[in-house]
PDB file of C-alpha atoms in Angstrom:
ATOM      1  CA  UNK A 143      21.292  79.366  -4.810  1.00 66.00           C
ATOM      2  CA  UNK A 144      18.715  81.947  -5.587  1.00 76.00           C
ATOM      3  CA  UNK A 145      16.321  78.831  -6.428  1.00 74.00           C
ATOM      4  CA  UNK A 146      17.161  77.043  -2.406  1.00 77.00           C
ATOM      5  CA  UNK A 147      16.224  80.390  -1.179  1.00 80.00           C
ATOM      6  CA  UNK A 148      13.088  81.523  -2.920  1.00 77.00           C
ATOM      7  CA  UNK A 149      11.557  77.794  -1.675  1.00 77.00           C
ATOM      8  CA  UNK A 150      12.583  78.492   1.729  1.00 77.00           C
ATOM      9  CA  UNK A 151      10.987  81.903   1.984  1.00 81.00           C
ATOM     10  CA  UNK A 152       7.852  79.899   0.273  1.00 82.00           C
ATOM     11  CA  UNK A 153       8.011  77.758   3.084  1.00 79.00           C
ATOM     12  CA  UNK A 154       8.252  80.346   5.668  1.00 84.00           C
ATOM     13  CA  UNK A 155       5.417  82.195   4.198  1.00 84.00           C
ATOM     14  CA  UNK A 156       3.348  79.116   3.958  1.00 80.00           C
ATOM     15  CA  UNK A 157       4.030  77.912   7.843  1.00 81.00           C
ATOM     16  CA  UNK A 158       3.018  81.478   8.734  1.00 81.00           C
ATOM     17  CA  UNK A 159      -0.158  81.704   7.000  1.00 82.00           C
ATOM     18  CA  UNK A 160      -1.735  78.426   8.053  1.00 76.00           C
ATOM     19  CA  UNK A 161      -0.670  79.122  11.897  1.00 76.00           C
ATOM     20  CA  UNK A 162      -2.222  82.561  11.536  1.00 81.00           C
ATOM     21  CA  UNK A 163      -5.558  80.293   9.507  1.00 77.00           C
ATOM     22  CA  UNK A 164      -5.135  77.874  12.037  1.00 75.00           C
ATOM     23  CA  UNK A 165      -5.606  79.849  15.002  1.00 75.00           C
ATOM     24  CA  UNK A 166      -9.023  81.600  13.768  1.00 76.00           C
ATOM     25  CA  UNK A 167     -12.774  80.169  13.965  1.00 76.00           C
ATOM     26  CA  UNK A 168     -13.386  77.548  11.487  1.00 74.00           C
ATOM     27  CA  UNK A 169     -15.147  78.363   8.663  1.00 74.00           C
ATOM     28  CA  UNK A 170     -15.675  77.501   5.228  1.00 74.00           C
ATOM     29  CA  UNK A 171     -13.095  79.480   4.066  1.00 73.00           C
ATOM     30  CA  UNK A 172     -10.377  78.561   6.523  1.00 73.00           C
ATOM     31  CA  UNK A 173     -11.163  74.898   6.321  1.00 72.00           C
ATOM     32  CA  UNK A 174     -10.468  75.212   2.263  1.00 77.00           C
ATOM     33  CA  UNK A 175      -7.447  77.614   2.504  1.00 79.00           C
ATOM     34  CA  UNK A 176      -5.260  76.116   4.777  1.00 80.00           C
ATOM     35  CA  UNK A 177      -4.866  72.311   2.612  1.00 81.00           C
ATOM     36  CA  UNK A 178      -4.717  74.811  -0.441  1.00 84.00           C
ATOM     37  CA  UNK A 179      -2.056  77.103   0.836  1.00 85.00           C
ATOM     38  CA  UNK A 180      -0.181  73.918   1.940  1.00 84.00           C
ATOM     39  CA  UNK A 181      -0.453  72.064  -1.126  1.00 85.00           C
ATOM     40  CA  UNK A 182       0.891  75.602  -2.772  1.00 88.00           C
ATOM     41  CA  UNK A 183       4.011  75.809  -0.373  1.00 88.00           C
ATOM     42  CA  UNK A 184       4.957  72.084  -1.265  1.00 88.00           C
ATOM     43  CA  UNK A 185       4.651  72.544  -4.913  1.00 88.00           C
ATOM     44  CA  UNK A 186       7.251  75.643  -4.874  1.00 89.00           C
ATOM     45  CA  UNK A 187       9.832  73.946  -2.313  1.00 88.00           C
ATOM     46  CA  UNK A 188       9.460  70.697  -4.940  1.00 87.00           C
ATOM     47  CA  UNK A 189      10.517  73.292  -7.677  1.00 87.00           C
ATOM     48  CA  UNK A 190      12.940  75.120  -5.815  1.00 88.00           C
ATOM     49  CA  UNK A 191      14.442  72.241  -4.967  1.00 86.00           C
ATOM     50  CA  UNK A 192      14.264  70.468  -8.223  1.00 86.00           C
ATOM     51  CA  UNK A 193      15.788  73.697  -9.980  1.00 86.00           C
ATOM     52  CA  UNK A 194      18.664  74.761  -7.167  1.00 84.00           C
ATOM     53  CA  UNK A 195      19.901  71.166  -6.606  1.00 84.00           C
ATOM     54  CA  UNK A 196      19.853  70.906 -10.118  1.00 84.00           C
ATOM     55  CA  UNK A 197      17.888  67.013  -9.608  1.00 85.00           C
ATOM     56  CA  UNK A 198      17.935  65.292 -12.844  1.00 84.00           C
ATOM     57  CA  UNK A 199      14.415  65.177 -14.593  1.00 83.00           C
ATOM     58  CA  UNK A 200      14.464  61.526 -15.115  1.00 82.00           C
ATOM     59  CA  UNK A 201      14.976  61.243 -11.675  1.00 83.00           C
ATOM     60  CA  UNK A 202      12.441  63.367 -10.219  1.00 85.00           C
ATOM     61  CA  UNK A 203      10.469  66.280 -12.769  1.00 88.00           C
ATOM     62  CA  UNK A 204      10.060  70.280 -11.691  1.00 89.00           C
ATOM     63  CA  UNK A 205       5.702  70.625 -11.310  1.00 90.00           C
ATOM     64  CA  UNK A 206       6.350  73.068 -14.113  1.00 90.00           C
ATOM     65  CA  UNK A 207       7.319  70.469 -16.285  1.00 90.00           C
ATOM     66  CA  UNK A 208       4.935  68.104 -14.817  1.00 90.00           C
ATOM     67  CA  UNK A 209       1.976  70.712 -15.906  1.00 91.00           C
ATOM     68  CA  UNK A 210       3.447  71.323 -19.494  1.00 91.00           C
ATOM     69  CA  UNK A 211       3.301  67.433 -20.201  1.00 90.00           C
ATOM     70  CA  UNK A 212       0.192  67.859 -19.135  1.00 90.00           C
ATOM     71  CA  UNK A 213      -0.815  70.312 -20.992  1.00 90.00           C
ATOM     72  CA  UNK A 214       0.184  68.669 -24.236  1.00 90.00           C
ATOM     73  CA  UNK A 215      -0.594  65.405 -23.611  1.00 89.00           C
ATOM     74  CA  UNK A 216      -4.445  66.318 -23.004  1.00 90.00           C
ATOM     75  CA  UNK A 217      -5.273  64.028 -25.273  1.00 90.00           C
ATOM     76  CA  UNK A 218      -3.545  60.915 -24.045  1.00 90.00           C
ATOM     77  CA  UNK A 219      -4.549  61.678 -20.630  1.00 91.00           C
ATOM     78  CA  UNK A 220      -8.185  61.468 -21.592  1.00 92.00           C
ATOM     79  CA  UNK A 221      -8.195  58.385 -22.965  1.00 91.00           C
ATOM     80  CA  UNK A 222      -6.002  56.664 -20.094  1.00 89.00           C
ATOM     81  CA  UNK A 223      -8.915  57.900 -18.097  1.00 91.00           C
ATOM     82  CA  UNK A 224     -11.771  57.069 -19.732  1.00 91.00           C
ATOM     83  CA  UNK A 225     -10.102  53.505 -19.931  1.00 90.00           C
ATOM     84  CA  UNK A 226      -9.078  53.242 -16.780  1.00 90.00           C
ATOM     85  CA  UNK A 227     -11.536  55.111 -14.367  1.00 90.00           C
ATOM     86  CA  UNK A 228     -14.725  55.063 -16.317  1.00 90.00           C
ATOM     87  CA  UNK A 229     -14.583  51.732 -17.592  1.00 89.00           C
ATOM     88  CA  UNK A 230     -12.508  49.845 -15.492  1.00 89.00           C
ATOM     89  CA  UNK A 231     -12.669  51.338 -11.628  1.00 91.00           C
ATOM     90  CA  UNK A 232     -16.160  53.024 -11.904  1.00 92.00           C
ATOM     91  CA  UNK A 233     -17.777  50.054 -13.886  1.00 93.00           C
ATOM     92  CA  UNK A 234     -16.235  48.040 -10.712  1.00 93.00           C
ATOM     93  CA  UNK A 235     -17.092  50.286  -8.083  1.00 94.00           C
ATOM     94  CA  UNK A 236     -20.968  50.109  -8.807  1.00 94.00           C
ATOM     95  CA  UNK A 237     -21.154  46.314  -9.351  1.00 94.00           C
ATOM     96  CA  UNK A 238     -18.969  45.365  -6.310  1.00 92.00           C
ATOM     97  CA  UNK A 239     -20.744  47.656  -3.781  1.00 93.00           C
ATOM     98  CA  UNK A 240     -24.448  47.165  -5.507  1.00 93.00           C
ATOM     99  CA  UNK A 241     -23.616  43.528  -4.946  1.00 91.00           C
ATOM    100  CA  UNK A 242     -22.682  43.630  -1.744  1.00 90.00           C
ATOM    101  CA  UNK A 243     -25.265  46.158  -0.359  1.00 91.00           C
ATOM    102  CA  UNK A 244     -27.305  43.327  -1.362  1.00 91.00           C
ATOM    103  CA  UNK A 245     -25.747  40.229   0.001  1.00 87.00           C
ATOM    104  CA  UNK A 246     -25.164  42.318   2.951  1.00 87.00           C
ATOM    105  CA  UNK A 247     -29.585  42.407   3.442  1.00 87.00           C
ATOM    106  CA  UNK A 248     -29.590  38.593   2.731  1.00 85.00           C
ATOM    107  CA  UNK A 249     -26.756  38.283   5.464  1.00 83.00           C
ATOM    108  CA  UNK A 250     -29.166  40.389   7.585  1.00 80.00           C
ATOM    109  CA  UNK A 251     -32.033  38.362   6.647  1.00 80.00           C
ATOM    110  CA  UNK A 252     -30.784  34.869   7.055  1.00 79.00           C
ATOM    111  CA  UNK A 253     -28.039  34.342   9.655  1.00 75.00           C
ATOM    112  CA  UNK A 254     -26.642  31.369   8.719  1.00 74.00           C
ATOM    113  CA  UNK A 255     -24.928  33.351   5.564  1.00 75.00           C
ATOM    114  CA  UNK A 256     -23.394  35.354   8.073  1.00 71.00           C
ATOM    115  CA  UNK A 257     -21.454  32.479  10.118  1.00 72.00           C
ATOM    116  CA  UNK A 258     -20.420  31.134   6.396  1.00 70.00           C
ATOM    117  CA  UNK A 259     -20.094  34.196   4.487  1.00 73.00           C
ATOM    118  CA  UNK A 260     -17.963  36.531   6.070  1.00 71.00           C
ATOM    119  CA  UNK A 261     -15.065  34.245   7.418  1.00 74.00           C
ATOM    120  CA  UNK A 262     -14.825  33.558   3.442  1.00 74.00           C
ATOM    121  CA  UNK A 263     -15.069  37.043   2.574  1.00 71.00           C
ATOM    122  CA  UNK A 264     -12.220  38.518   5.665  1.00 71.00           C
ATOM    123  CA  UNK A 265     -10.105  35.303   4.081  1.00 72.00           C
ATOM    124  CA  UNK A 266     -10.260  36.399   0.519  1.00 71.00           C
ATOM    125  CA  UNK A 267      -9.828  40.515   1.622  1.00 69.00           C
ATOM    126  CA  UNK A 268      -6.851  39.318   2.234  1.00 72.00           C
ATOM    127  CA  UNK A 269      -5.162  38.099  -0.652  1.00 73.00           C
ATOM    128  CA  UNK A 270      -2.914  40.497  -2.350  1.00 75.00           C
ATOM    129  CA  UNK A 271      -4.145  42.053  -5.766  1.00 77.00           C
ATOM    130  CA  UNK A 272      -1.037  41.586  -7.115  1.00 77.00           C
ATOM    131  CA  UNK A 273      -1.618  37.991  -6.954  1.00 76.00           C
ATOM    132  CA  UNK A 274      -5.830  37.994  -8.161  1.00 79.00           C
ATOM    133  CA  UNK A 275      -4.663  40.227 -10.911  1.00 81.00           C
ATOM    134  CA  UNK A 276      -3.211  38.072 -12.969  1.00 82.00           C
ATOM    135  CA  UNK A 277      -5.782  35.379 -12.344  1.00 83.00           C
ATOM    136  CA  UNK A 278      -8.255  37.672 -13.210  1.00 84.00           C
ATOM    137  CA  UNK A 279      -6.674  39.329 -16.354  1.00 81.00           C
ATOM    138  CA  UNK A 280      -6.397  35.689 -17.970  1.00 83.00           C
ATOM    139  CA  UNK A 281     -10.148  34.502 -17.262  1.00 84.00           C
ATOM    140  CA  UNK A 282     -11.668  38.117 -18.461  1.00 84.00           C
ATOM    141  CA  UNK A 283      -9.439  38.907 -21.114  1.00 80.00           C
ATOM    142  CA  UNK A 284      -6.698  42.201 -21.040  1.00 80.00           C
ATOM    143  CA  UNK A 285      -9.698  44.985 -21.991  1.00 83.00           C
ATOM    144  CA  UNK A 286     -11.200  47.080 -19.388  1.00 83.00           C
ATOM    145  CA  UNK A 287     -13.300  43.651 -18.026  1.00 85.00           C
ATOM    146  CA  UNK A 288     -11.022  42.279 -16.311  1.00 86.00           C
ATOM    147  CA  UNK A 289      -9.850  45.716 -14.473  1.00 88.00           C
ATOM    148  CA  UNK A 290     -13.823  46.020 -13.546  1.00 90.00           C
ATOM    149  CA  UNK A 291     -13.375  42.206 -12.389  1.00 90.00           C
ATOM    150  CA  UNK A 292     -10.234  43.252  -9.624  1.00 90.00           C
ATOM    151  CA  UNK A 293     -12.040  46.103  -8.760  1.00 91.00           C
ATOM    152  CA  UNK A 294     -15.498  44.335  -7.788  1.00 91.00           C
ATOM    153  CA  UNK A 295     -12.891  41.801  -5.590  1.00 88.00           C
ATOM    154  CA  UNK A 296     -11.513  44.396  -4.051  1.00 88.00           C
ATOM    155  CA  UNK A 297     -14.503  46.521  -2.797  1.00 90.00           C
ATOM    156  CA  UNK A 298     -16.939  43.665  -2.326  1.00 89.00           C
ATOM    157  CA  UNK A 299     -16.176  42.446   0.821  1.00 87.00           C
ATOM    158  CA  UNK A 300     -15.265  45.844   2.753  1.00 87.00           C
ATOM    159  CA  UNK A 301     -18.693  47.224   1.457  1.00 90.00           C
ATOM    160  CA  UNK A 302     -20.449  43.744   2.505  1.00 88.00           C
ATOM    161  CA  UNK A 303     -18.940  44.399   6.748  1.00 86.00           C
ATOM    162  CA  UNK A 304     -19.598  47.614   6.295  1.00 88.00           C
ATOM    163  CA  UNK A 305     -23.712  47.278   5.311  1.00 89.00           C
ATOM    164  CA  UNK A 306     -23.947  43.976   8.115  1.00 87.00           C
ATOM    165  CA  UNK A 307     -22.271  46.284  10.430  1.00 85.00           C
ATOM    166  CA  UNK A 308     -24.721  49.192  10.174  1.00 85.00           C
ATOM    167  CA  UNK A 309     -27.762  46.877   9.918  1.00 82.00           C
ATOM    168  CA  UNK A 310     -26.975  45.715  13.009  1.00 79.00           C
ATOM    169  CA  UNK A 311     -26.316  49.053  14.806  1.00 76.00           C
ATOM    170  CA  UNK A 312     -30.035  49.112  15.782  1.00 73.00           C
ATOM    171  CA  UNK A 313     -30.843  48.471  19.546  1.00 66.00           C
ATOM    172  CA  UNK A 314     -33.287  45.883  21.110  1.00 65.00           C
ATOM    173  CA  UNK A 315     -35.355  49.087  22.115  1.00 62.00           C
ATOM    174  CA  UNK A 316     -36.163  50.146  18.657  1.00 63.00           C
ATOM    175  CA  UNK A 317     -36.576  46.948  17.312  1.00 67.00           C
ATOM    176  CA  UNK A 318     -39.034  46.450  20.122  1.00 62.00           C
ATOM    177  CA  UNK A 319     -40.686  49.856  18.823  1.00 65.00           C
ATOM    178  CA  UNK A 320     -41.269  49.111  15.898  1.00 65.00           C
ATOM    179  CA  UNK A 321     -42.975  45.826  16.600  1.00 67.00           C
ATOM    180  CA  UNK A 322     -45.498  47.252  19.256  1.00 69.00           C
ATOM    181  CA  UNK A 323     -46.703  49.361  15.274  1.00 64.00           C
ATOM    182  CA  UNK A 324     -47.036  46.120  13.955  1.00 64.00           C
ATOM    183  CA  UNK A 325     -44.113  46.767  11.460  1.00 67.00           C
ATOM    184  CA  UNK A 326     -42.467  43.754   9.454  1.00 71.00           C
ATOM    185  CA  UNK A 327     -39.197  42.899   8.517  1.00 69.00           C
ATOM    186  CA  UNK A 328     -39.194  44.645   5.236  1.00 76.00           C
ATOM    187  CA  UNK A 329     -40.711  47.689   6.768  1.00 75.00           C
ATOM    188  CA  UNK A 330     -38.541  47.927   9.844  1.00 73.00           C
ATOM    189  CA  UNK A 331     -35.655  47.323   7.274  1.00 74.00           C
ATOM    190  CA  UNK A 332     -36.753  50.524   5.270  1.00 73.00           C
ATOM    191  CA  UNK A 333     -37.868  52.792   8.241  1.00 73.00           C
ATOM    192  CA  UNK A 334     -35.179  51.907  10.800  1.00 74.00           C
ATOM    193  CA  UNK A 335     -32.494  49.940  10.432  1.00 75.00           C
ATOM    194  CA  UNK A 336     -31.245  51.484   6.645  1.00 81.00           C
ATOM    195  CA  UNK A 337     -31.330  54.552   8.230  1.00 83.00           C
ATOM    196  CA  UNK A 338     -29.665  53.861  10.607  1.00 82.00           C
ATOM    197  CA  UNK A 339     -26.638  52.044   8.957  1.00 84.00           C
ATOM    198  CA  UNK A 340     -25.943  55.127   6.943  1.00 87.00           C
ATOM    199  CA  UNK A 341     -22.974  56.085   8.125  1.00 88.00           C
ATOM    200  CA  UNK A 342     -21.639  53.407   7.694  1.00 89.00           C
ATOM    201  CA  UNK A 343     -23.047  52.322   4.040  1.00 90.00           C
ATOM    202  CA  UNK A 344     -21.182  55.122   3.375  1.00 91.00           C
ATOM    203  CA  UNK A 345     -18.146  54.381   5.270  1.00 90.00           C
ATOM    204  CA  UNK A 346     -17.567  51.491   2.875  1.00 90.00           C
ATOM    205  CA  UNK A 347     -18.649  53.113   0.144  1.00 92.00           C
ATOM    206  CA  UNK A 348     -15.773  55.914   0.768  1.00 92.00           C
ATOM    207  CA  UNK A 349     -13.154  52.601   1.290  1.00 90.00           C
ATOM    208  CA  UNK A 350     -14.209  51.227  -1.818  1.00 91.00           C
ATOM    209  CA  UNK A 351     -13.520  54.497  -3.607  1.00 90.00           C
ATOM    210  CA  UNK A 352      -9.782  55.038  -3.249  1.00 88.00           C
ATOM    211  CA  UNK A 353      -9.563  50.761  -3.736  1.00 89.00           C
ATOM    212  CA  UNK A 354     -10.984  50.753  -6.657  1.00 90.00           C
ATOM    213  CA  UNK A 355      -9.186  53.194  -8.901  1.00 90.00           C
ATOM    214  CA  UNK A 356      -5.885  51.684  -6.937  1.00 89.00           C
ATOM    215  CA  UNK A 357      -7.383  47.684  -8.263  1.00 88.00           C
ATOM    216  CA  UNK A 358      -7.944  49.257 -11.612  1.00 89.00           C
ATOM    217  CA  UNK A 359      -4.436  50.481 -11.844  1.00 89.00           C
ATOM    218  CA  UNK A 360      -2.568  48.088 -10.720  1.00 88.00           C
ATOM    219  CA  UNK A 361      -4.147  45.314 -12.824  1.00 87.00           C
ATOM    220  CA  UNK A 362      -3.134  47.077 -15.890  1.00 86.00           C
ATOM    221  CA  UNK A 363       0.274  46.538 -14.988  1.00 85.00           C
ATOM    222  CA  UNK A 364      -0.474  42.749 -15.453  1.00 82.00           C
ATOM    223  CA  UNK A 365      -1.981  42.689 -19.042  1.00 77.00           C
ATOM    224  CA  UNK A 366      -3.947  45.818 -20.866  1.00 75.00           C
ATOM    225  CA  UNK A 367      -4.539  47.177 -24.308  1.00 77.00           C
ATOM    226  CA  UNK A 368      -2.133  50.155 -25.452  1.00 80.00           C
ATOM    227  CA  UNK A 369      -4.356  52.227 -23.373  1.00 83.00           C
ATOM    228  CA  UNK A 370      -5.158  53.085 -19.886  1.00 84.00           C
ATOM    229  CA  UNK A 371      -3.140  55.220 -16.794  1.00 89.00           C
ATOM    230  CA  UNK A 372      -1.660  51.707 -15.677  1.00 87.00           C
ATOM    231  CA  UNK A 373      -0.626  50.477 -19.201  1.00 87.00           C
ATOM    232  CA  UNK A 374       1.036  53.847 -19.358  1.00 89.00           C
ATOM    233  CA  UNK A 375       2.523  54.432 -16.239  1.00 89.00           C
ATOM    234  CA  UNK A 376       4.624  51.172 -16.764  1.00 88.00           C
ATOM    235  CA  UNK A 377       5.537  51.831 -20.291  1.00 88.00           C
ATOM    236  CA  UNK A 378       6.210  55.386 -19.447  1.00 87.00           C
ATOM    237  CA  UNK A 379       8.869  54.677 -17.011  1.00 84.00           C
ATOM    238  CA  UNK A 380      10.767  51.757 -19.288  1.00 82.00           C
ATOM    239  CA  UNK A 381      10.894  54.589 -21.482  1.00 83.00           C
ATOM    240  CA  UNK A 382      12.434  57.377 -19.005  1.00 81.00           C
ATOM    241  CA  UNK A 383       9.424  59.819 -19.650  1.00 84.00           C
ATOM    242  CA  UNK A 384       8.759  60.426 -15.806  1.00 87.00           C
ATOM    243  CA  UNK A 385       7.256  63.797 -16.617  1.00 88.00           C
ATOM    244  CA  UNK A 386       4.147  61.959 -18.232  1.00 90.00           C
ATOM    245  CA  UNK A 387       4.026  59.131 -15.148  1.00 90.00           C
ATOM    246  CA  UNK A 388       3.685  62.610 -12.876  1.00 91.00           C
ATOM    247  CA  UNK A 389       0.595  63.740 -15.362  1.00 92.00           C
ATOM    248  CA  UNK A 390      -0.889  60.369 -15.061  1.00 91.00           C
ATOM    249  CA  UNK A 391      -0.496  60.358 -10.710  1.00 91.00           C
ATOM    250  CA  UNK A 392      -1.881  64.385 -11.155  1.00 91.00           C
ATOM    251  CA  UNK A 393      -4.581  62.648 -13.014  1.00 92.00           C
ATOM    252  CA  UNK A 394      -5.105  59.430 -10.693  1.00 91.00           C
ATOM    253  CA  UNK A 395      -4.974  62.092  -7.319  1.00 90.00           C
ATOM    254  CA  UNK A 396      -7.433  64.544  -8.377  1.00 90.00           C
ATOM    255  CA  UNK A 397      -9.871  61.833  -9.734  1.00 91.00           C
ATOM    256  CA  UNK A 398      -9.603  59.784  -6.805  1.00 90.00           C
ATOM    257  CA  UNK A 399      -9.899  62.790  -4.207  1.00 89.00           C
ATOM    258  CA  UNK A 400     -12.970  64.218  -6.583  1.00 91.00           C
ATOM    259  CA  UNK A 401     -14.692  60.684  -5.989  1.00 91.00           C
ATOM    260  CA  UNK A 402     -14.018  60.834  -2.627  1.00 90.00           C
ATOM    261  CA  UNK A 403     -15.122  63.986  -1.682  1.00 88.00           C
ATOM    262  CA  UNK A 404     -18.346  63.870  -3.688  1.00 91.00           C
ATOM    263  CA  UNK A 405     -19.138  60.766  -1.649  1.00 91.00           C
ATOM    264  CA  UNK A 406     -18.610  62.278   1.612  1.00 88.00           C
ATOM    265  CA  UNK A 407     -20.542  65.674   0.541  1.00 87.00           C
ATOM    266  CA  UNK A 408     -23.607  62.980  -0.372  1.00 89.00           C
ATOM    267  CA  UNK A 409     -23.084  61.651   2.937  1.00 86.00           C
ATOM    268  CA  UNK A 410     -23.101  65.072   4.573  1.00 85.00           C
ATOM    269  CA  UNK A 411     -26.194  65.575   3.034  1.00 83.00           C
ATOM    270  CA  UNK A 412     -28.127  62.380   3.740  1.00 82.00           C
ATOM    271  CA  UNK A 413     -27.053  62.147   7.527  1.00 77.00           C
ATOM    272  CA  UNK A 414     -26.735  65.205   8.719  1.00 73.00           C
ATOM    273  CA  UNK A 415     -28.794  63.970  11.915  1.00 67.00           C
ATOM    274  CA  UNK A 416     -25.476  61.682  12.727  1.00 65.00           C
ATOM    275  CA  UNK A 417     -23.327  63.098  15.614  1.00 66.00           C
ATOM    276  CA  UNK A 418     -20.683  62.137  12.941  1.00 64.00           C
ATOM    277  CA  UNK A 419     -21.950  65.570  11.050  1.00 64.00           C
ATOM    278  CA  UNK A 420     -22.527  68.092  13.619  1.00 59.00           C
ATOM    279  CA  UNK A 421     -20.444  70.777  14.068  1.00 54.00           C
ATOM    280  CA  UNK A 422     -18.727  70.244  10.600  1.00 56.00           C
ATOM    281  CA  UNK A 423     -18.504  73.774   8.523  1.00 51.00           C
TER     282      UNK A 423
END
């Protein structure tokens, strides 16, 4: 009882501290404390209500215990990650959207690609990865190529409308511009319309993100070596050990909102003339 308590005066605490944050200018501080405090208030109610309803551990683990299995399974943790993230999903990530940042200028360049290209590309965005997966896996092998293999399928084609999008954001009025100073393709490319497709380069790039360590994951499910936060995730829960498939999602959601949010401070920085940007603390 004293357990059911304690997390609802957490939560009471927590709901009055983010209205009184909630309600004052924003500022740096504000806009950082109020997810934290939240994040706090739902991690004691989860062990409140883990410990007073006395919730098997198999079926759902206390954060406590969560953080201990982390704690001693460092080591196991690191080399999930370097497996799965560095090799797999980041290896991915850079030769999906580098691809397709650069079939996306050739679809600029020559139009024809476009009316052929991206029909093909919306049909194959499509298709489930639990059913490429497997493809993949068997034409790449089970190592860390074949993860890197889903994961440039997966972000490819969201990148590639992203970039055609953006290049083609520019008006008839600037294009015009840039003609009356004699400016070519390749120079109007670099001066105005790159630019100007920023935001939403970086759009895609932030989609591709969370996709790829998601493709990456998942494909270990369908074939990997005795390594990697998939491979362990599945084997983990055949074996009952949900503590340590908590430590690898811990893992999974701080890497995953790191990437993210390093993208989207680049962004910050590099178009901070969008309207996207202003007024943003």
């Amino acid at each position: 009882m004293g357990w059911l308590v304690f997390g609802f005066l957490a939560w009471i605490g927590g709901w009055w501290l983010n209205h009184i944050l909630s309600h004052r200018p924003r500022t740096r501080f504000t806009g950082l404390a109020v997810p934290v405090i939240f994040g706090l208030t739902v991690v004691v109610i989860w062990e409140s209500l883990v410990r007073g309803l006395e919730i098997s551990p198999v079926l759902l683990p206390p954060p406590t215990q969560i953080a201990a299995t982390f704690a001693a399974k460092t080591h196991i943790l690191w080399e999930d990650f370097v497996q799965t993230v560095l090799k797999g999903a980041l290896t991915g990530y850079v030769l999906g959207c580098g691809a397709a940042f650069l079939m996306a200028i050739a679809v600029d360049r020559f139009p024809f690609l476009k009316r052929g290209l991206l029909p093909v590309g919306n049909f194959v965005a499509a298709l489930p990865i639990i059913g490429m997966a497997p493809i993949l896996v068997m034409w790449f092998g089970f190592d860390w190529q074949s993860k890197a293999a889903v994961v440039v399928v997966m972000v490819f084609f969201p990148m590639l409308v992203n970039t055609v999008e953006g290049l083609a954001d520019t008006d008839a009025m600037q294009r015009d511009l840039m003609r009356t100073y004699a400016a070519g393709y390749w120079k109007t490319l670099l001066k105005l319309r790159l630019p100007a497709a920023l935001p939403f380069i970086f759009n895609g790039l932030k989609i591709a993100s969370t996709l790829a360590l998601i493709g990456a994951i998942v494909a270990e499910f369908f074939g990997s070596p005795i390594k990697g936060m998939g491979f362990r995730i599945s084997t983990s829960v055949g074996q009952l050990a949900l503590d340590l498939v908590w430590a690898e999602i811990v893992v999974a959601a701080i890497v995953g909102s790191a990437f993210y949010g390093g993208i989207a401070l680049l962004e910050k920085a590099l178009t901070f003339w969008h309207p996207s940007q202003r007024g943003r603390a």
